[in-house]
Short mmCIF file of C-alpha atoms and ligand atoms in Angstrom, two decimals:
data_model
loop_
_atom_site.label_atom_id
_atom_site.label_comp_id
_atom_site.label_asym_id
_atom_site.label_seq_id
_atom_site.Cartn_x
_atom_site.Cartn_y
_atom_site.Cartn_z
CA MET J 10 21.43 14.84 -27.66
CA ILE J 11 18.71 12.67 -26.19
CA VAL J 12 17.56 9.08 -26.63
CA MET J 13 13.80 8.61 -27.04
CA LYS J 14 12.66 5.03 -26.44
CA PHE J 15 9.08 4.05 -27.23
CA GLY J 16 7.71 0.86 -25.66
CA GLY J 17 5.36 -1.63 -27.30
CA THR J 18 2.20 0.18 -26.24
CA SER J 19 3.54 3.39 -27.79
CA VAL J 20 3.76 1.73 -31.22
CA LYS J 21 0.91 -0.75 -30.89
CA ASP J 22 -1.31 0.65 -33.67
CA ILE J 23 -1.61 3.45 -36.19
CA ASP J 24 -2.86 5.98 -33.62
CA ALA J 25 0.06 5.18 -31.36
CA VAL J 26 2.61 5.63 -34.14
CA GLN J 27 0.98 8.94 -35.06
CA ARG J 28 1.36 10.08 -31.47
CA LEU J 29 5.00 9.00 -31.53
CA VAL J 30 5.61 10.96 -34.72
CA LYS J 31 4.19 14.10 -33.10
CA VAL J 32 6.35 13.67 -30.01
CA VAL J 33 9.53 13.12 -32.02
CA ALA J 34 8.77 15.88 -34.54
CA ARG J 35 8.13 18.44 -31.84
CA GLU J 36 11.45 17.74 -30.11
CA ARG J 37 14.22 20.07 -31.32
CA ARG J 38 17.29 18.47 -29.76
CA PRO J 39 19.35 15.92 -31.73
CA ARG J 40 17.77 12.55 -30.97
CA LEU J 41 18.05 8.83 -31.49
CA VAL J 42 14.74 6.96 -31.56
CA VAL J 43 14.64 3.42 -30.12
CA VAL J 44 11.51 1.32 -30.52
CA SER J 45 10.10 -1.91 -29.12
CA ALA J 46 8.08 -4.39 -31.10
CA LEU J 47 4.37 -3.57 -31.44
CA ALA J 48 2.59 -4.56 -28.19
CA GLY J 49 2.07 -8.32 -28.00
CA VAL J 50 4.33 -9.14 -30.94
CA THR J 51 7.23 -10.56 -28.92
CA ASP J 52 4.82 -12.93 -27.15
CA ALA J 53 3.33 -13.94 -30.51
CA LEU J 54 6.79 -14.60 -31.95
CA LEU J 55 7.71 -16.76 -28.97
CA GLU J 56 4.48 -18.67 -29.52
CA ALA J 57 5.40 -19.21 -33.18
CA ALA J 58 8.78 -20.52 -32.04
CA ARG J 59 7.07 -22.88 -29.61
CA LEU J 60 4.78 -24.23 -32.34
CA ALA J 61 7.78 -24.77 -34.59
CA GLU J 62 9.53 -26.67 -31.84
CA GLU J 63 6.48 -28.93 -31.54
CA GLY J 64 6.72 -29.61 -35.23
CA ASP J 65 3.49 -27.72 -35.97
CA ALA J 66 4.53 -26.13 -39.27
CA THR J 67 0.96 -25.12 -40.11
CA GLY J 68 0.36 -23.45 -36.75
CA ALA J 69 3.71 -21.66 -36.79
CA GLY J 70 3.11 -20.51 -40.37
CA GLN J 71 -0.35 -19.20 -39.46
CA ALA J 72 1.06 -17.33 -36.47
CA VAL J 73 3.62 -15.63 -38.69
CA ARG J 74 1.01 -14.76 -41.32
CA ALA J 75 -1.21 -13.13 -38.67
CA LEU J 76 1.75 -10.98 -37.65
CA HIS J 77 2.48 -10.25 -41.29
CA ARG J 78 -1.07 -8.93 -41.77
CA ARG J 79 -0.92 -6.84 -38.60
CA HIS J 80 2.30 -5.17 -39.76
CA GLU J 81 0.98 -4.71 -43.29
CA GLU J 82 -2.02 -2.86 -41.90
CA MET J 83 0.32 -0.56 -40.04
CA ALA J 84 1.76 0.62 -43.35
CA ALA J 85 -1.38 2.77 -43.74
CA VAL J 86 0.29 5.17 -41.31
CA VAL J 87 2.44 6.27 -44.27
CA ARG J 88 0.57 8.48 -46.73
CA GLY J 89 3.21 8.90 -49.44
CA THR J 90 2.40 6.24 -52.08
CA GLN J 91 5.96 5.35 -53.02
CA ARG J 92 7.13 5.35 -49.42
CA ARG J 93 4.23 3.13 -48.41
CA ALA J 94 4.95 0.71 -51.23
CA ASP J 95 8.59 0.55 -50.15
CA LEU J 96 7.57 -0.12 -46.55
CA LEU J 97 5.15 -2.85 -47.64
CA ALA J 98 7.88 -4.48 -49.69
CA THR J 99 10.21 -4.44 -46.68
CA ILE J 100 7.52 -5.94 -44.44
CA ASP J 101 6.73 -8.63 -47.01
CA ALA J 102 10.38 -9.54 -47.28
CA LEU J 103 10.83 -9.68 -43.50
CA PHE J 104 7.82 -11.86 -42.81
CA GLY J 105 8.46 -14.03 -45.88
CA GLU J 106 11.90 -14.76 -44.48
CA LEU J 107 10.47 -15.40 -41.01
CA GLU J 108 7.92 -17.84 -42.37
CA SER J 109 10.63 -19.84 -44.13
CA ILE J 110 12.64 -19.92 -40.91
CA VAL J 111 9.81 -21.20 -38.69
CA ARG J 112 8.76 -23.75 -41.29
CA ALA J 113 12.28 -25.08 -41.57
CA LEU J 114 12.57 -25.28 -37.77
CA ALA J 115 9.22 -27.06 -37.59
CA VAL J 116 10.58 -29.75 -39.88
CA VAL J 117 13.50 -30.49 -37.58
CA GLU J 118 11.33 -29.84 -34.47
CA GLU J 119 14.13 -28.01 -32.80
CA VAL J 120 14.43 -24.35 -31.85
CA SER J 121 17.76 -23.57 -30.21
CA PRO J 122 18.17 -20.40 -28.13
CA ARG J 123 20.06 -19.03 -31.11
CA SER J 124 17.18 -19.69 -33.52
CA LYS J 125 14.70 -18.32 -31.02
CA ASP J 126 16.62 -15.03 -30.94
CA THR J 127 16.57 -14.90 -34.72
CA ILE J 128 12.78 -15.28 -34.59
CA VAL J 129 11.93 -12.80 -31.81
CA ALA J 130 14.23 -10.13 -33.26
CA PHE J 131 11.78 -9.75 -36.15
CA GLY J 132 9.43 -7.81 -33.85
CA GLU J 133 11.82 -4.89 -33.37
CA LEU J 134 13.24 -5.16 -36.89
CA ALA J 135 9.74 -4.66 -38.29
CA SER J 136 8.46 -2.01 -35.85
CA SER J 137 11.55 0.14 -36.34
CA ARG J 138 11.02 0.06 -40.13
CA ILE J 139 7.45 1.25 -39.70
CA VAL J 140 8.42 4.05 -37.34
CA ALA J 141 11.26 5.24 -39.59
CA ALA J 142 8.90 5.37 -42.59
CA ALA J 143 6.20 7.17 -40.58
CA LEU J 144 8.70 9.81 -39.43
CA GLU J 145 10.05 10.31 -42.96
CA ASP J 146 6.46 10.69 -44.12
CA ALA J 147 6.07 13.55 -41.63
CA ASN J 148 9.23 15.22 -42.97
CA VAL J 149 11.47 14.09 -40.15
CA PRO J 150 14.62 12.74 -41.84
CA ALA J 151 14.75 9.39 -40.05
CA PRO J 152 17.23 6.84 -41.45
CA TRP J 153 16.64 3.26 -40.25
CA LEU J 154 19.58 1.59 -38.53
CA ASP J 155 19.96 -2.15 -38.13
CA ALA J 156 20.21 -2.90 -34.39
CA ARG J 157 22.31 -5.97 -35.23
CA VAL J 158 25.00 -3.69 -36.54
CA VAL J 159 24.81 -1.12 -33.74
CA LEU J 160 24.54 -3.21 -30.57
CA VAL J 161 27.39 -5.70 -30.06
CA THR J 162 26.78 -8.40 -27.44
CA ASP J 163 28.12 -11.67 -26.13
CA ALA J 164 26.57 -14.94 -27.29
CA GLN J 165 24.28 -15.51 -24.31
CA HIS J 166 21.15 -15.92 -26.40
CA GLY J 167 17.97 -14.67 -24.77
CA ALA J 168 19.85 -12.65 -22.15
CA ALA J 169 22.81 -11.19 -24.00
CA GLN J 170 25.18 -8.75 -22.33
CA ALA J 171 26.39 -5.76 -24.28
CA ASP J 172 30.02 -5.29 -25.22
CA ARG J 173 30.07 -1.64 -24.23
CA GLN J 174 33.35 -0.77 -25.90
CA ALA J 175 32.45 -2.31 -29.25
CA THR J 176 28.95 -0.83 -29.13
CA ASP J 177 30.33 2.62 -28.34
CA ASP J 178 32.60 2.34 -31.39
CA ARG J 179 29.62 1.47 -33.58
CA LEU J 180 27.61 4.35 -32.12
CA ARG J 181 30.46 6.73 -32.88
CA SER J 182 30.76 5.59 -36.47
CA LEU J 183 27.09 4.97 -37.31
CA VAL J 184 24.98 7.26 -35.15
CA SER J 185 27.04 10.33 -34.24
CA PRO J 186 27.68 11.45 -37.85
CA ARG J 187 23.99 11.13 -38.66
CA LEU J 188 23.03 13.17 -35.61
CA ALA J 189 25.56 15.78 -36.64
CA ASP J 190 23.85 15.95 -40.03
CA GLY J 191 20.53 16.75 -38.36
CA LEU J 192 19.09 13.29 -38.99
CA VAL J 193 16.92 11.39 -36.51
CA PRO J 194 18.06 7.75 -36.71
CA VAL J 195 15.62 5.01 -35.73
CA VAL J 196 16.77 1.68 -34.33
CA GLY J 197 15.01 -1.32 -32.84
CA GLY J 198 15.60 -2.00 -29.16
CA PHE J 199 16.08 -5.41 -27.51
CA VAL J 200 18.10 -6.77 -30.44
CA GLY J 201 21.82 -7.02 -30.99
CA ALA J 202 24.36 -9.35 -32.54
CA THR J 203 27.60 -11.05 -31.60
CA PRO J 204 30.82 -9.78 -33.20
CA SER J 205 30.46 -12.59 -35.75
CA GLY J 206 26.95 -11.40 -36.63
CA LEU J 207 24.66 -13.88 -34.85
CA THR J 208 21.42 -12.21 -33.78
CA THR J 209 20.93 -11.93 -30.01
CA THR J 210 18.30 -10.43 -27.69
CA LEU J 211 18.71 -8.77 -24.31
CA GLY J 212 15.89 -10.42 -22.33
CA ARG J 213 12.26 -9.40 -21.94
CA GLY J 214 11.71 -5.68 -21.59
CA GLY J 215 15.22 -5.21 -23.00
CA SER J 216 14.48 -2.21 -25.22
CA ASP J 217 14.90 -0.02 -22.15
CA TYR J 218 18.36 -1.51 -21.74
CA SER J 219 19.20 -0.77 -25.41
CA ALA J 220 18.10 2.83 -24.91
CA ALA J 221 20.32 3.18 -21.85
CA LEU J 222 23.31 1.60 -23.62
CA PHE J 223 22.91 3.95 -26.56
CA GLY J 224 22.41 6.91 -24.25
CA ALA J 225 25.58 6.07 -22.35
CA GLY J 226 27.60 5.48 -25.53
CA LEU J 227 26.49 8.77 -27.02
CA ALA J 228 26.83 10.66 -23.71
CA ALA J 229 23.19 11.69 -24.00
CA ASP J 230 21.83 14.56 -21.94
CA GLU J 231 18.74 12.50 -21.19
CA ILE J 232 17.25 9.07 -21.83
CA GLN J 233 13.49 9.21 -22.29
CA ILE J 234 11.38 6.09 -21.75
CA TRP J 235 8.00 6.71 -23.39
CA THR J 236 5.28 4.37 -22.16
CA ASP J 237 1.56 4.20 -21.37
CA VAL J 238 1.54 5.54 -17.81
CA ASP J 239 2.44 8.96 -16.46
CA GLY J 240 5.75 7.84 -15.00
CA MET J 241 6.98 5.65 -12.18
CA LEU J 242 3.93 5.21 -9.99
CA THR J 243 3.80 4.72 -6.25
CA ALA J 244 2.59 1.16 -6.96
CA ASP J 245 1.75 -1.15 -9.83
CA PRO J 246 -1.54 0.22 -11.25
CA ARG J 247 -2.76 -3.33 -11.82
CA VAL J 248 -2.50 -4.07 -8.11
CA VAL J 249 -3.36 -0.78 -6.41
CA ALA J 250 -6.43 1.20 -7.46
CA GLU J 251 -5.11 4.74 -7.53
CA PRO J 252 -1.36 5.01 -7.55
CA ARG J 253 0.24 8.44 -7.91
CA VAL J 254 3.14 9.62 -10.00
CA VAL J 255 6.53 9.83 -8.30
CA PRO J 256 7.96 13.08 -9.74
CA GLN J 257 11.59 12.27 -8.95
CA LEU J 258 13.55 9.31 -7.71
CA SER J 259 17.13 8.16 -7.37
CA PHE J 260 18.90 5.59 -9.55
CA ASP J 261 19.04 3.27 -6.54
CA GLU J 262 15.33 3.57 -5.91
CA ALA J 263 14.53 3.06 -9.59
CA SER J 264 16.63 -0.08 -9.88
CA GLU J 265 15.23 -1.59 -6.68
CA LEU J 266 11.70 -0.89 -7.91
CA ALA J 267 12.41 -2.30 -11.35
CA TYR J 268 14.02 -5.38 -9.88
CA PHE J 269 11.05 -5.97 -7.58
CA GLY J 270 8.43 -5.74 -10.27
CA ALA J 271 7.89 -2.15 -11.44
CA LYS J 272 7.90 -3.24 -15.07
CA VAL J 273 7.92 0.31 -16.38
CA LEU J 274 11.74 0.18 -16.30
CA HIS J 275 13.92 -2.82 -17.07
CA PRO J 276 16.27 -3.40 -14.09
CA SER J 277 19.39 -3.22 -16.28
CA THR J 278 18.37 0.11 -17.76
CA ILE J 279 19.72 2.10 -14.95
CA LEU J 280 23.25 0.63 -14.96
CA PRO J 281 24.67 2.35 -18.04
CA ALA J 282 22.93 5.58 -17.06
CA VAL J 283 24.23 5.49 -13.48
CA GLY J 284 27.85 5.26 -14.55
CA LEU J 285 27.62 8.55 -16.41
CA GLY J 286 24.90 10.15 -14.30
CA ILE J 287 22.59 10.50 -17.31
CA PRO J 288 19.07 11.39 -16.17
CA VAL J 289 16.32 8.96 -17.21
CA ARG J 290 12.85 10.38 -17.73
CA ILE J 291 9.73 8.19 -17.87
CA LEU J 292 7.00 9.81 -19.96
CA ASN J 293 3.48 9.01 -21.19
CA SER J 294 3.11 8.98 -24.98
CA HIS J 295 -0.65 9.53 -24.52
CA ARG J 296 -0.06 12.65 -22.45
CA PRO J 297 3.28 14.10 -23.57
CA GLU J 298 2.63 17.38 -21.79
CA LYS J 299 2.96 15.68 -18.38
CA ALA J 300 6.30 16.05 -16.59
CA GLY J 301 6.68 12.31 -15.99
CA THR J 302 9.24 10.90 -13.59
CA LEU J 303 12.83 12.04 -13.50
CA VAL J 304 15.39 9.49 -12.32
CA THR J 305 18.68 11.07 -11.23
CA ARG J 306 21.62 10.37 -8.95
CA SER J 307 20.39 12.48 -6.05
CA PRO J 308 16.87 13.86 -6.29
CA PRO J 309 15.69 16.37 -3.70
CA ASP J 310 14.21 14.87 -0.56
CA GLY J 311 10.46 15.22 -0.16
CA GLY J 312 7.78 13.66 2.03
CA ASP J 313 8.44 11.38 4.94
CA GLY J 314 7.56 7.86 3.80
CA PRO J 315 8.88 5.42 1.23
CA THR J 316 9.08 6.62 -2.37
CA ALA J 317 7.10 3.75 -3.86
CA ILE J 318 6.12 0.14 -3.25
CA ALA J 319 6.38 -2.86 -5.52
CA CYS J 320 5.59 -6.52 -5.54
CA LYS J 321 6.79 -9.59 -7.33
CA ARG J 322 4.40 -12.50 -7.35
CA GLY J 323 4.31 -16.24 -7.96
CA LEU J 324 7.59 -17.01 -6.21
CA THR J 325 8.84 -20.10 -4.42
CA ARG J 326 10.32 -19.98 -0.94
CA ILE J 327 12.95 -22.54 0.02
CA ASP J 328 13.83 -23.11 3.68
CA ILE J 329 17.18 -24.81 4.09
CA THR J 330 18.14 -26.04 7.54
CA SER J 331 21.60 -27.38 8.30
CA THR J 332 21.39 -31.01 9.36
CA ARG J 333 24.25 -30.42 11.79
CA MET J 334 23.19 -28.93 15.09
CA LEU J 335 25.07 -25.67 14.69
CA MET J 336 25.66 -23.57 11.66
CA ALA J 337 29.14 -24.53 10.58
CA TYR J 338 31.01 -22.02 8.52
CA GLY J 339 30.96 -23.03 4.91
CA PHE J 340 27.24 -23.81 5.09
CA LEU J 341 26.12 -20.64 3.34
CA ARG J 342 28.79 -21.05 0.70
CA ARG J 343 27.64 -24.59 -0.02
CA VAL J 344 24.03 -23.45 -0.23
CA PHE J 345 24.73 -20.66 -2.69
CA GLU J 346 27.03 -22.77 -4.81
CA VAL J 347 24.04 -24.99 -5.52
CA PHE J 348 21.98 -22.04 -6.77
CA GLU J 349 24.93 -20.92 -8.85
CA ARG J 350 25.32 -24.34 -10.46
CA PHE J 351 21.68 -24.25 -11.50
CA ARG J 352 21.99 -20.64 -12.69
CA THR J 353 19.05 -19.67 -10.49
CA PRO J 354 19.02 -16.13 -9.14
CA VAL J 355 17.87 -15.68 -5.58
CA ASP J 356 15.72 -12.64 -4.78
CA VAL J 357 15.45 -12.41 -1.00
CA VAL J 358 17.61 -14.16 1.59
CA THR J 359 17.15 -14.36 5.34
CA THR J 360 19.22 -16.38 7.76
CA SER J 361 19.05 -17.63 11.30
CA GLU J 362 21.66 -19.60 13.17
CA VAL J 363 20.88 -22.94 11.62
CA SER J 364 18.80 -22.14 8.59
CA VAL J 365 18.58 -19.95 5.54
CA SER J 366 15.47 -19.07 3.55
CA VAL J 367 15.53 -17.80 0.00
CA THR J 368 12.98 -16.97 -2.67
CA ILE J 369 13.35 -17.80 -6.33
CA ASP J 370 11.37 -16.77 -9.38
CA ASP J 371 12.71 -19.28 -11.90
CA ARG J 372 11.66 -22.80 -10.89
CA ARG J 373 13.30 -24.63 -13.77
CA GLY J 374 16.20 -25.85 -11.65
CA LEU J 375 14.14 -26.46 -8.52
CA GLU J 376 14.19 -30.24 -8.54
CA GLY J 377 17.94 -30.37 -9.00
CA ILE J 378 18.51 -27.67 -6.39
CA VAL J 379 16.45 -29.49 -3.79
CA GLY J 380 18.22 -32.73 -4.62
CA GLU J 381 21.69 -31.26 -4.08
CA LEU J 382 20.76 -29.28 -0.97
CA SER J 383 19.23 -32.39 0.59
CA ALA J 384 22.69 -33.92 0.76
CA PHE J 385 23.59 -31.65 3.66
CA ALA J 386 20.37 -29.91 4.76
CA ASP J 387 16.67 -30.38 5.40
CA VAL J 388 14.79 -28.61 2.64
CA ALA J 389 11.19 -27.39 2.52
CA CYS J 390 9.62 -25.49 -0.37
CA GLU J 391 6.48 -23.42 -0.54
CA ASP J 392 5.03 -22.13 -3.79
CA ALA J 393 2.62 -19.22 -4.31
CA MET J 394 4.65 -16.71 -2.35
CA ALA J 395 5.18 -13.01 -3.10
CA ILE J 396 7.65 -10.28 -2.30
CA VAL J 397 6.28 -6.92 -1.25
CA CYS J 398 8.78 -4.16 -0.79
CA ALA J 399 8.85 -0.51 0.15
CA VAL J 400 11.63 1.47 -1.49
CA GLY J 401 12.97 4.86 -0.56
CA GLU J 402 16.22 6.69 0.15
CA ARG J 403 14.52 7.83 3.35
CA LEU J 404 14.83 4.33 4.77
CA ARG J 405 18.54 5.09 5.13
CA THR J 406 18.02 8.08 7.36
CA ASP J 407 14.67 7.63 9.07
CA THR J 408 15.25 4.89 11.61
CA ARG J 409 11.57 4.50 12.34
CA LEU J 410 10.39 4.11 8.78
CA ALA J 411 11.00 0.35 8.61
CA THR J 412 8.88 -0.16 11.72
CA ARG J 413 6.12 1.98 10.25
CA VAL J 414 6.17 -0.15 7.09
CA LEU J 415 5.93 -3.36 9.11
CA GLY J 416 3.24 -1.79 11.31
CA ALA J 417 1.06 -1.22 8.25
CA LEU J 418 1.19 -4.97 7.60
CA ASP J 419 0.12 -5.87 11.14
CA GLY J 420 -1.86 -9.11 11.16
CA LEU J 421 -0.66 -10.44 7.80
CA PRO J 422 1.49 -13.55 8.21
CA LEU J 423 5.02 -12.67 7.08
CA ALA J 424 7.27 -15.51 6.01
CA MET J 425 10.48 -13.49 5.69
CA VAL J 426 11.57 -9.92 6.45
CA SER J 427 14.69 -8.31 5.10
CA GLN J 428 16.25 -4.91 4.99
CA GLY J 429 18.88 -4.68 2.29
CA GLY J 430 22.43 -3.60 2.94
CA SER J 431 21.87 -0.48 0.84
CA ARG J 432 18.95 0.23 3.18
CA THR J 433 16.86 1.71 0.40
CA ASN J 434 14.32 -1.05 0.70
CA ILE J 435 12.49 -3.10 3.26
CA THR J 436 11.19 -6.33 1.90
CA VAL J 437 8.74 -8.89 3.19
CA VAL J 438 7.80 -12.27 1.78
CA LEU J 439 4.25 -13.45 2.31
CA ARG J 440 1.65 -15.68 0.71
CA ASP J 441 0.83 -14.58 -2.80
CA ALA J 442 -2.86 -14.41 -1.87
CA ASP J 443 -2.01 -11.76 0.75
CA ALA J 444 0.05 -9.60 -1.63
CA PRO J 445 -2.80 -7.39 -2.92
CA ALA J 446 -3.98 -6.68 0.64
CA ALA J 447 -0.43 -5.88 1.73
CA MET J 448 0.03 -3.51 -1.21
CA GLU J 449 -3.31 -1.79 -0.58
CA ARG J 450 -2.51 -1.34 3.09
CA LEU J 451 0.94 0.11 2.46
CA HIS J 452 -0.42 2.37 -0.23
CA ARG J 453 -3.19 3.64 1.99
CA ARG J 454 -0.78 4.19 4.84
CA PHE J 455 1.86 6.13 2.91
CA PHE J 456 0.38 7.51 -0.30
CA GLU J 457 -3.29 8.23 0.28
CA GLY J 458 -5.05 10.82 2.38
CA GLU J 459 -4.30 14.54 2.63
CA ALA J 460 -0.70 14.37 3.80
CA ALA J 461 0.28 11.91 1.12
CA HIS J 462 -1.36 13.95 -1.61
CA ALA J 463 0.48 17.16 -0.84
CA GLY J 464 2.92 17.99 -3.59
CA ARG J 465 2.10 14.95 -5.64
CA ASP J 466 0.53 14.80 -9.05
CA ALA J 467 -2.65 12.78 -9.41
CA VAL J 468 -2.20 10.02 -11.95
CA ALA J 469 -4.24 8.88 -14.86
CA THR J 470 -3.22 5.79 -16.75
CA ALA J 471 -3.83 6.02 -20.44
P1 ADP Y 28 6.29 -0.57 -22.53
O1 ADP Y 28 5.53 -1.31 -23.57
O2 ADP Y 28 6.16 0.90 -22.72
O3 ADP Y 28 7.71 -1.02 -22.34
P2 ADP Y 28 5.66 -1.97 -20.10
O4 ADP Y 28 4.41 -2.75 -20.14
O5 ADP Y 28 6.97 -2.68 -20.20
O6 ADP Y 28 5.52 -0.83 -21.20
O7 ADP Y 28 5.73 -1.09 -18.76
C1 ADP Y 28 4.69 -0.18 -18.46
C2 ADP Y 28 3.71 -0.84 -17.52
O8 ADP Y 28 4.37 -1.12 -16.29
C3 ADP Y 28 2.56 0.02 -17.12
O9 ADP Y 28 1.51 -0.05 -18.06
C4 ADP Y 28 2.16 -0.55 -15.76
O10 ADP Y 28 1.05 -1.43 -15.88
C5 ADP Y 28 3.36 -1.37 -15.32
N1 ADP Y 28 3.85 -1.00 -13.99
C6 ADP Y 28 4.07 -1.85 -12.98
N2 ADP Y 28 4.50 -1.22 -11.88
C7 ADP Y 28 4.56 0.09 -12.19
C8 ADP Y 28 4.94 1.26 -11.48
N3 ADP Y 28 5.33 1.23 -10.20
N4 ADP Y 28 4.89 2.43 -12.14
C9 ADP Y 28 4.49 2.49 -13.42
N5 ADP Y 28 4.12 1.42 -14.15
C10 ADP Y 28 4.15 0.23 -13.55
N1 LIG Y 29 9.76 -6.47 -27.29
C1 LIG Y 29 10.55 -6.94 -26.18
C2 LIG Y 29 9.63 -7.52 -25.12
O1 LIG Y 29 8.44 -7.53 -25.28
C3 LIG Y 29 11.45 -5.88 -25.61
C4 LIG Y 29 10.75 -4.66 -25.05
O2 LIG Y 29 9.60 -4.39 -25.38
O3 LIG Y 29 11.39 -3.95 -24.29
O4 LIG Y 29 10.11 -8.02 -24.14
MG1 MG Y 30 8.86 -2.37 -21.09
#
């Protein structure tokens, strides 16, 4: 069996859902369909939650009604009169309930992480209903499954972790029998629930993670991530003018790229797939005939440079220098304990004898972090920094590749340089304003020109 996950852009309007229906209908293997909320809906739901928290009942209500209308319009994708009426009734009920929730929260002017999850989950609950009805309408027997019953998680609202064992049990009892009956179940991604039934979400971009969890639980032959680009590209298409498709890459490369900003895959996606060696394929729902990108444990080696480059922007660098003359042991531990206390993940770390520099993305704890570090170190922060990294298995074996990467950046002021222990990436930190130039230069050096083109597929973004 396979898992077919469609991202927000692949369900964003009627045309998109019609494309999805064609792709799913044409597939002959047993399949589970996982869908994101319609593009932009999760952001709009978060905005409604914010308005409610401010006590703006009218604004929050209006935001929900706009979403209600958008989903109602989508029902036109279903031609069967009765089926369309049923879908409209479901949508009305969902958004009616949502409006009562946000209005009630606006009265108390408080939206807890738990309530916020209840609100944002409506995006996937609604989109999955639409997709199931559209498939049924095209004679694909597609029962809708409630993600809150299928995906069991802990209670970390907004960033819930799956309980793999419990989820696998649910998959075995709810999904496997339906697949065996030739049905094509449809479930919303991103959403789950605690064992006691409280709605949770997996973090932004989390539908990919749902797809991978389901794929692992069902021992899928393949997990397909359908999106709006031809696959994993050699660079973010919004930063580099003409990136190319990477036909194959390793799990390690994919997770490094995802972690450092290649949004096409959620960083957690790979984990469940890696354990079981399930291939992940990234495909373009606008151009389903394209081969896409295949992510596997050990893809064949090709070319002589990095596999792709990525960047993560808008970061803060913190330089922490021990106030004692020499780096006493225990210094690093004390430093990282502070980040741990403030639940702030650190992206890149470099050290010298007396100082350590780190970058962070989430600035919410910054003031507290600086305060605590200042007790035993001199601390300096710089905002508007970026990470640029080159990723490739070849960095492990080609000892000169790292130097070639740095050579391409000659003249740009680098604040930090790091080569990870896994040696599949070389990472630099520089000023955010220099990031586009750094990306362009690396791309030109390794992916453009005759040599770089050989054997690669030209890309077109949809
Ligand atoms: P979906 O709605 O399908 O989940 P996302 O917006 O989450 O889509 O991810 C797809 C987007 O990721 C692409 O449209 C592209 O702009 C962006 N992206 C960033 N870096 C890369 C990359 N290296 N390869 C492919 N896409 C990338
Ligand atoms: N809808 C969620 C988001 O926008 C999850 C996803 O699309 O993967 O983050
Ligand atoms: Mg995504």
